[in-house]
Amino acid sequence: MELLLQTLVSGFLKGGLYALIGIGMTLIMGVMGIINLAHGQLMMVSMYITYSLFALFGVDPYVSLAVSVPAIFILGVAIQKFFLNPLMKIDTILPENQVLMTVGIGMALTEIMRFIFTSDYKSIQTSYSKTTLLMGNISFSLPLLIDFFIAVILTGALFYFLKHTDTGRSIRATAQDRDAAILMGVNAERITSITFGLGAGLVAAAGTMLMPVFYLFPDIGGPFTRKAFVICILGGLGSSVGAIFGGITLGLVEAFGATYIGMEFADMIGLIIFFLVLLVLPGGLKRITGM
Amino acid sequence: MLKVEGVDLRYGDMPALWDVSFEVHKGEILVLLGANGAGKSTIIKTLSGILRPSRGSITFNNIRLDTEPAHEVICHGLVHVPEGRRLFPEMTVEENLIMGSMAPEAKKKREETIEWVYSLFPRLRERKNQLANTLSGGEQQMAAVGRGLMGLPKILMLDEPSLGLSPLLARDIFKIIQLVNKRGVTVLLVEQNVKYSLSICDRAYVLENGRIVLSGTGEELARNEHVKEAYLGV
């Protein structure tokens, strides 16, 4: 029973971060209609920013959010503006080629980071990295608990932004009907760049917040891109609410897999769920909740 | 007010418009008539900047529109209510209306305009928190016209507003169009409902195979033999 509760708690907390990663990808998916296969790599760059700030200046990872998130936001906007938008303008180029472009960008980011930091594993040891809070016999990892709360706040802020500001409404409108949005006076290209930046900023926040409890090397981007994709499929592509469910689900599944089947199977179980969803429930949780 | 001069347009190699020239005068209801594929919607899409003419010019109050980016056209007061309504399906009615007022001038008067639209369409006020994809066809058309009015149009361009509506609902929509016109909004209407649109318009142009073949007042065209035969079926 205790083990069950403990697994539930750690899976749920990790799920909060996964939700952040998934929402970032699903936002971009919604507006651009393509999957950003450089998503995990953007996260990896953010992790290196956090690592460097810590290693060089001793900046606390949570403080470095103030640097890594805006930096990756700008990187995302630039990628959209200079690498993806030009591809959209030419009719003969299929949208699939934008996806290929994101693969290329992901590879380039990985190799640039390998060039600067080498392939060695890096990690950050903060005073609280291993701190846990006990509630009864259930332990809560302090950094993961903080991560979870920040993820909830960021998600809440994002939903408020999408619902109650003109830019947010324009993002949703562009995702639902791009041509109609242009007729309403929405500069769709600008909105697309902002959206890519936002999605990148969210995954950057997740990356930075993982640093106190995780390790880092250049190839870590790929697995996280896959995770983000699995989360989006679970939740239903393009659905932000679905991405929250998908993120929590993946967090739980991985935790239960690691506890009851074996540490080394955690990633595999996530992928099995992914196949099951595609086979049994194509369209993901969006099919059930309609959101 | 709006001047279209010598516009040619091709879809790839397919010519869609040939040397189209016409004018919209301030305060009138102007109708573009024609069969399916005659080029009516193509003209509206060209006016709103979604399509680009390969020759000719479009000027509105002496401003060249055909070189403006599509999202800037609405800022000049040229508002396009597209065929098939094209509401944002997963946004509420009110959010759809708000989306109609993204141009800077319209944004300033958003609160006022939304009250005006609700007074024109009381049904929309009742449904304001409902998602657009849950509305009936008639309500969707009201929302689409309402969203167009939110942009404070000087010219409101409506593409087939009666499409898919029952005759009764279509008449309601036409009444609203006349009402809006009386409040000083110039209307450019594309319709397949020839009989009704000729009865409410000031002037009309007839398009065939991408060319303007006839023009005149609504009454003149309603009496024209060719129009009678080809479009009114009498």
PDB file of N, CA and C in Angstrom, chain B residues 147-206:
ATOM      1  N   ARG B 147     -19.627  39.019 -36.538  1.00  0.00           N
ATOM      2  CA  ARG B 147     -18.179  39.099 -36.441  1.00  0.00           C
ATOM      3  C   ARG B 147     -17.631  40.074 -37.481  1.00  0.00           C
ATOM      4  N   GLY B 148     -18.245  40.058 -38.680  1.00  0.00           N
ATOM      5  CA  GLY B 148     -17.836  41.004 -39.715  1.00  0.00           C
ATOM      6  C   GLY B 148     -18.095  42.441 -39.284  1.00  0.00           C
ATOM      7  N   LEU B 149     -19.266  42.673 -38.662  1.00  0.00           N
ATOM      8  CA  LEU B 149     -19.601  44.038 -38.237  1.00  0.00           C
ATOM      9  C   LEU B 149     -18.673  44.533 -37.142  1.00  0.00           C
ATOM     10  N   MET B 150     -18.124  43.599 -36.350  1.00  0.00           N
ATOM     11  CA  MET B 150     -17.198  43.974 -35.276  1.00  0.00           C
ATOM     12  C   MET B 150     -15.966  44.688 -35.821  1.00  0.00           C
ATOM     13  N   GLY B 151     -15.660  44.474 -37.100  1.00  0.00           N
ATOM     14  CA  GLY B 151     -14.493  45.131 -37.705  1.00  0.00           C
ATOM     15  C   GLY B 151     -14.788  46.544 -38.164  1.00  0.00           C
ATOM     16  N   LEU B 152     -15.956  47.082 -37.806  1.00  0.00           N
ATOM     17  CA  LEU B 152     -16.402  48.413 -38.227  1.00  0.00           C
ATOM     18  C   LEU B 152     -16.203  48.619 -39.730  1.00  0.00           C
ATOM     19  N   PRO B 153     -16.900  47.819 -40.549  1.00  0.00           N
ATOM     20  CA  PRO B 153     -16.650  47.884 -41.991  1.00  0.00           C
ATOM     21  C   PRO B 153     -17.156  49.178 -42.610  1.00  0.00           C
ATOM     22  N   LYS B 154     -16.375  49.671 -43.581  1.00  0.00           N
ATOM     23  CA  LYS B 154     -16.902  50.697 -44.481  1.00  0.00           C
ATOM     24  C   LYS B 154     -17.576  49.962 -45.627  1.00  0.00           C
ATOM     25  N   ILE B 155     -16.951  48.853 -46.055  1.00  0.00           N
ATOM     26  CA  ILE B 155     -17.607  47.958 -47.003  1.00  0.00           C
ATOM     27  C   ILE B 155     -17.650  46.563 -46.379  1.00  0.00           C
ATOM     28  N   LEU B 156     -18.838  45.994 -46.324  1.00  0.00           N
ATOM     29  CA  LEU B 156     -18.992  44.638 -45.814  1.00  0.00           C
ATOM     30  C   LEU B 156     -19.172  43.715 -47.021  1.00  0.00           C
ATOM     31  N   MET B 157     -18.264  42.764 -47.178  1.00  0.00           N
ATOM     32  CA  MET B 157     -18.342  41.841 -48.315  1.00  0.00           C
ATOM     33  C   MET B 157     -18.853  40.497 -47.818  1.00  0.00           C
ATOM     34  N   LEU B 158     -20.001  40.103 -48.330  1.00  0.00           N
ATOM     35  CA  LEU B 158     -20.607  38.860 -47.854  1.00  0.00           C
ATOM     36  C   LEU B 158     -20.604  37.829 -48.970  1.00  0.00           C
ATOM     37  N   ASP B 159     -19.992  36.675 -48.694  1.00  0.00           N
ATOM     38  CA  ASP B 159     -19.918  35.632 -49.715  1.00  0.00           C
ATOM     39  C   ASP B 159     -20.957  34.553 -49.418  1.00  0.00           C
ATOM     40  N   GLU B 160     -22.007  34.519 -50.226  1.00  0.00           N
ATOM     41  CA  GLU B 160     -23.071  33.518 -50.106  1.00  0.00           C
ATOM     42  C   GLU B 160     -23.641  33.394 -48.697  1.00  0.00           C
ATOM     43  N   PRO B 161     -24.140  34.490 -48.130  1.00  0.00           N
ATOM     44  CA  PRO B 161     -24.634  34.387 -46.749  1.00  0.00           C
ATOM     45  C   PRO B 161     -25.872  33.500 -46.610  1.00  0.00           C
ATOM     46  N   SER B 162     -26.594  33.253 -47.692  1.00  0.00           N
ATOM     47  CA  SER B 162     -27.821  32.463 -47.552  1.00  0.00           C
ATOM     48  C   SER B 162     -27.591  30.982 -47.825  1.00  0.00           C
ATOM     49  N   LEU B 163     -26.344  30.621 -48.121  1.00  0.00           N
ATOM     50  CA  LEU B 163     -26.052  29.237 -48.490  1.00  0.00           C
ATOM     51  C   LEU B 163     -26.403  28.276 -47.357  1.00  0.00           C
ATOM     52  N   GLY B 164     -27.195  27.269 -47.678  1.00  0.00           N
ATOM     53  CA  GLY B 164     -27.515  26.237 -46.692  1.00  0.00           C
ATOM     54  C   GLY B 164     -28.571  26.643 -45.680  1.00  0.00           C
ATOM     55  N   LEU B 165     -29.185  27.811 -45.879  1.00  0.00           N
ATOM     56  CA  LEU B 165     -30.223  28.240 -44.936  1.00  0.00           C
ATOM     57  C   LEU B 165     -31.606  28.016 -45.552  1.00  0.00           C
ATOM     58  N   SER B 166     -32.591  27.812 -44.680  1.00  0.00           N
ATOM     59  CA  SER B 166     -33.961  27.694 -45.170  1.00  0.00           C
ATOM     60  C   SER B 166     -34.388  29.050 -45.737  1.00  0.00           C
ATOM     61  N   PRO B 167     -35.349  29.077 -46.656  1.00  0.00           N
ATOM     62  CA  PRO B 167     -35.781  30.351 -47.259  1.00  0.00           C
ATOM     63  C   PRO B 167     -36.151  31.390 -46.199  1.00  0.00           C
ATOM     64  N   LEU B 168     -36.753  30.921 -45.123  1.00  0.00           N
ATOM     65  CA  LEU B 168     -37.171  31.833 -44.065  1.00  0.00           C
ATOM     66  C   LEU B 168     -35.965  32.497 -43.398  1.00  0.00           C
ATOM     67  N   LEU B 169     -34.977  31.666 -43.054  1.00  0.00           N
ATOM     68  CA  LEU B 169     -33.763  32.189 -42.422  1.00  0.00           C
ATOM     69  C   LEU B 169     -33.001  33.076 -43.389  1.00  0.00           C
ATOM     70  N   ALA B 170     -32.981  32.667 -44.659  1.00  0.00           N
ATOM     71  CA  ALA B 170     -32.284  33.467 -45.664  1.00  0.00           C
ATOM     72  C   ALA B 170     -32.895  34.861 -45.710  1.00  0.00           C
ATOM     73  N   ARG B 171     -34.221  34.925 -45.632  1.00  0.00           N
ATOM     74  CA  ARG B 171     -34.877  36.227 -45.675  1.00  0.00           C
ATOM     75  C   ARG B 171     -34.483  37.075 -44.468  1.00  0.00           C
ATOM     76  N   ASP B 172     -34.394  36.429 -43.308  1.00  0.00           N
ATOM     77  CA  ASP B 172     -33.950  37.162 -42.113  1.00  0.00           C
ATOM     78  C   ASP B 172     -32.577  37.767 -42.329  1.00  0.00           C
ATOM     79  N   ILE B 173     -31.671  36.939 -42.894  1.00  0.00           N
ATOM     80  CA  ILE B 173     -30.311  37.435 -43.130  1.00  0.00           C
ATOM     81  C   ILE B 173     -30.334  38.620 -44.092  1.00  0.00           C
ATOM     82  N   PHE B 174     -31.126  38.509 -45.162  1.00  0.00           N
ATOM     83  CA  PHE B 174     -31.212  39.628 -46.118  1.00  0.00           C
ATOM     84  C   PHE B 174     -31.777  40.876 -45.448  1.00  0.00           C
ATOM     85  N   LYS B 175     -32.743  40.702 -44.540  1.00  0.00           N
ATOM     86  CA  LYS B 175     -33.299  41.859 -43.815  1.00  0.00           C
ATOM     87  C   LYS B 175     -32.219  42.537 -42.991  1.00  0.00           C
ATOM     88  N   ILE B 176     -31.413  41.703 -42.323  1.00  0.00           N
ATOM     89  CA  ILE B 176     -30.326  42.261 -41.514  1.00  0.00           C
ATOM     90  C   ILE B 176     -29.350  43.029 -42.403  1.00  0.00           C
ATOM     91  N   ILE B 177     -29.076  42.454 -43.580  1.00  0.00           N
ATOM     92  CA  ILE B 177     -28.148  43.128 -44.497  1.00  0.00           C
ATOM     93  C   ILE B 177     -28.692  44.499 -44.888  1.00  0.00           C
ATOM     94  N   GLN B 178     -29.998  44.561 -45.177  1.00  0.00           N
ATOM     95  CA  GLN B 178     -30.598  45.853 -45.528  1.00  0.00           C
ATOM     96  C   GLN B 178     -30.538  46.824 -44.356  1.00  0.00           C
ATOM     97  N   LEU B 179     -30.771  46.279 -43.153  1.00  0.00           N
ATOM     98  CA  LEU B 179     -30.739  47.107 -41.947  1.00  0.00           C
ATOM     99  C   LEU B 179     -29.354  47.703 -41.737  1.00  0.00           C
ATOM    100  N   VAL B 180     -28.345  46.844 -41.875  1.00  0.00           N
ATOM    101  CA  VAL B 180     -26.961  47.291 -41.706  1.00  0.00           C
ATOM    102  C   VAL B 180     -26.634  48.351 -42.747  1.00  0.00           C
ATOM    103  N   ASN B 181     -27.111  48.137 -43.976  1.00  0.00           N
ATOM    104  CA  ASN B 181     -26.873  49.086 -45.059  1.00  0.00           C
ATOM    105  C   ASN B 181     -27.495  50.445 -44.747  1.00  0.00           C
ATOM    106  N   LYS B 182     -28.688  50.422 -44.142  1.00  0.00           N
ATOM    107  CA  LYS B 182     -29.348  51.690 -43.776  1.00  0.00           C
ATOM    108  C   LYS B 182     -28.547  52.449 -42.733  1.00  0.00           C
ATOM    109  N   ARG B 183     -27.768  51.713 -41.923  1.00  0.00           N
ATOM    110  CA  ARG B 183     -26.928  52.385 -40.931  1.00  0.00           C
ATOM    111  C   ARG B 183     -25.648  52.924 -41.549  1.00  0.00           C
ATOM    112  N   GLY B 184     -25.553  52.884 -42.882  1.00  0.00           N
ATOM    113  CA  GLY B 184     -24.422  53.532 -43.534  1.00  0.00           C
ATOM    114  C   GLY B 184     -23.294  52.613 -43.964  1.00  0.00           C
ATOM    115  N   VAL B 185     -23.483  51.294 -43.850  1.00  0.00           N
ATOM    116  CA  VAL B 185     -22.431  50.374 -44.287  1.00  0.00           C
ATOM    117  C   VAL B 185     -22.677  49.980 -45.742  1.00  0.00           C
ATOM    118  N   THR B 186     -21.679  50.184 -46.584  1.00  0.00           N
ATOM    119  CA  THR B 186     -21.774  49.761 -47.973  1.00  0.00           C
ATOM    120  C   THR B 186     -21.663  48.239 -48.015  1.00  0.00           C
ATOM    121  N   VAL B 187     -22.488  47.606 -48.877  1.00  0.00           N
ATOM    122  CA  VAL B 187     -22.511  46.151 -48.896  1.00  0.00           C
ATOM    123  C   VAL B 187     -22.153  45.617 -50.283  1.00  0.00           C
ATOM    124  N   LEU B 188     -21.225  44.676 -50.323  1.00  0.00           N
ATOM    125  CA  LEU B 188     -20.914  43.956 -51.552  1.00  0.00           C
ATOM    126  C   LEU B 188     -21.322  42.510 -51.314  1.00  0.00           C
ATOM    127  N   LEU B 189     -22.316  42.074 -52.089  1.00  0.00           N
ATOM    128  CA  LEU B 189     -22.937  40.792 -51.801  1.00  0.00           C
ATOM    129  C   LEU B 189     -22.732  39.836 -52.973  1.00  0.00           C
ATOM    130  N   VAL B 190     -22.269  38.632 -52.649  1.00  0.00           N
ATOM    131  CA  VAL B 190     -22.165  37.581 -53.657  1.00  0.00           C
ATOM    132  C   VAL B 190     -23.256  36.577 -53.371  1.00  0.00           C
ATOM    133  N   GLU B 191     -24.108  36.318 -54.361  1.00  0.00           N
ATOM    134  CA  GLU B 191     -25.245  35.444 -54.059  1.00  0.00           C
ATOM    135  C   GLU B 191     -25.620  34.547 -55.227  1.00  0.00           C
ATOM    136  N   GLN B 192     -26.161  33.393 -54.856  1.00  0.00           N
ATOM    137  CA  GLN B 192     -26.761  32.534 -55.888  1.00  0.00           C
ATOM    138  C   GLN B 192     -28.271  32.708 -55.896  1.00  0.00           C
ATOM    139  N   ASN B 193     -28.787  33.260 -54.797  1.00  0.00           N
ATOM    140  CA  ASN B 193     -30.215  33.534 -54.707  1.00  0.00           C
ATOM    141  C   ASN B 193     -30.513  34.808 -55.496  1.00  0.00           C
ATOM    142  N   VAL B 194     -30.614  34.627 -56.843  1.00  0.00           N
ATOM    143  CA  VAL B 194     -30.642  35.771 -57.756  1.00  0.00           C
ATOM    144  C   VAL B 194     -31.876  36.640 -57.555  1.00  0.00           C
ATOM    145  N   LYS B 195     -33.017  35.996 -57.456  1.00  0.00           N
ATOM    146  CA  LYS B 195     -34.268  36.726 -57.382  1.00  0.00           C
ATOM    147  C   LYS B 195     -34.278  37.676 -56.181  1.00  0.00           C
ATOM    148  N   TYR B 196     -33.951  37.098 -55.020  1.00  0.00           N
ATOM    149  CA  TYR B 196     -34.014  37.901 -53.813  1.00  0.00           C
ATOM    150  C   TYR B 196     -32.956  38.986 -53.802  1.00  0.00           C
ATOM    151  N   SER B 197     -31.750  38.634 -54.210  1.00  0.00           N
ATOM    152  CA  SER B 197     -30.695  39.643 -54.119  1.00  0.00           C
ATOM    153  C   SER B 197     -30.932  40.781 -55.116  1.00  0.00           C
ATOM    154  N   LEU B 198     -31.515  40.479 -56.283  1.00  0.00           N
ATOM    155  CA  LEU B 198     -31.816  41.570 -57.214  1.00  0.00           C
ATOM    156  C   LEU B 198     -32.868  42.504 -56.633  1.00  0.00           C
ATOM    157  N   SER B 199     -33.761  41.967 -55.804  1.00  0.00           N
ATOM    158  CA  SER B 199     -34.824  42.808 -55.262  1.00  0.00           C
ATOM    159  C   SER B 199     -34.324  43.742 -54.154  1.00  0.00           C
ATOM    160  N   ILE B 200     -33.228  43.394 -53.504  1.00  0.00           N
ATOM    161  CA  ILE B 200     -32.768  44.301 -52.438  1.00  0.00           C
ATOM    162  C   ILE B 200     -31.588  45.174 -52.857  1.00  0.00           C
ATOM    163  N   CYS B 201     -30.987  44.907 -54.023  1.00  0.00           N
ATOM    164  CA  CYS B 201     -29.747  45.623 -54.337  1.00  0.00           C
ATOM    165  C   CYS B 201     -29.996  46.935 -55.063  1.00  0.00           C
ATOM    166  N   ASP B 202     -28.997  47.812 -55.055  1.00  0.00           N
ATOM    167  CA  ASP B 202     -29.057  49.021 -55.863  1.00  0.00           C
ATOM    168  C   ASP B 202     -28.570  48.716 -57.272  1.00  0.00           C
ATOM    169  N   ARG B 203     -27.406  48.052 -57.336  1.00  0.00           N
ATOM    170  CA  ARG B 203     -26.852  47.706 -58.645  1.00  0.00           C
ATOM    171  C   ARG B 203     -26.326  46.284 -58.592  1.00  0.00           C
ATOM    172  N   ALA B 204     -26.118  45.712 -59.790  1.00  0.00           N
ATOM    173  CA  ALA B 204     -25.578  44.353 -59.817  1.00  0.00           C
ATOM    174  C   ALA B 204     -24.699  44.168 -61.045  1.00  0.00           C
ATOM    175  N   TYR B 205     -23.728  43.240 -60.923  1.00  0.00           N
ATOM    176  CA  TYR B 205     -22.912  42.826 -62.058  1.00  0.00           C
ATOM    177  C   TYR B 205     -23.141  41.338 -62.253  1.00  0.00           C
ATOM    178  N   VAL B 206     -23.153  40.907 -63.507  1.00  0.00           N
ATOM    179  CA  VAL B 206     -23.287  39.483 -63.790  1.00  0.00           C
ATOM    180  C   VAL B 206     -21.946  38.974 -64.319  1.00  0.00           C
TER     181      VAL B 206
END
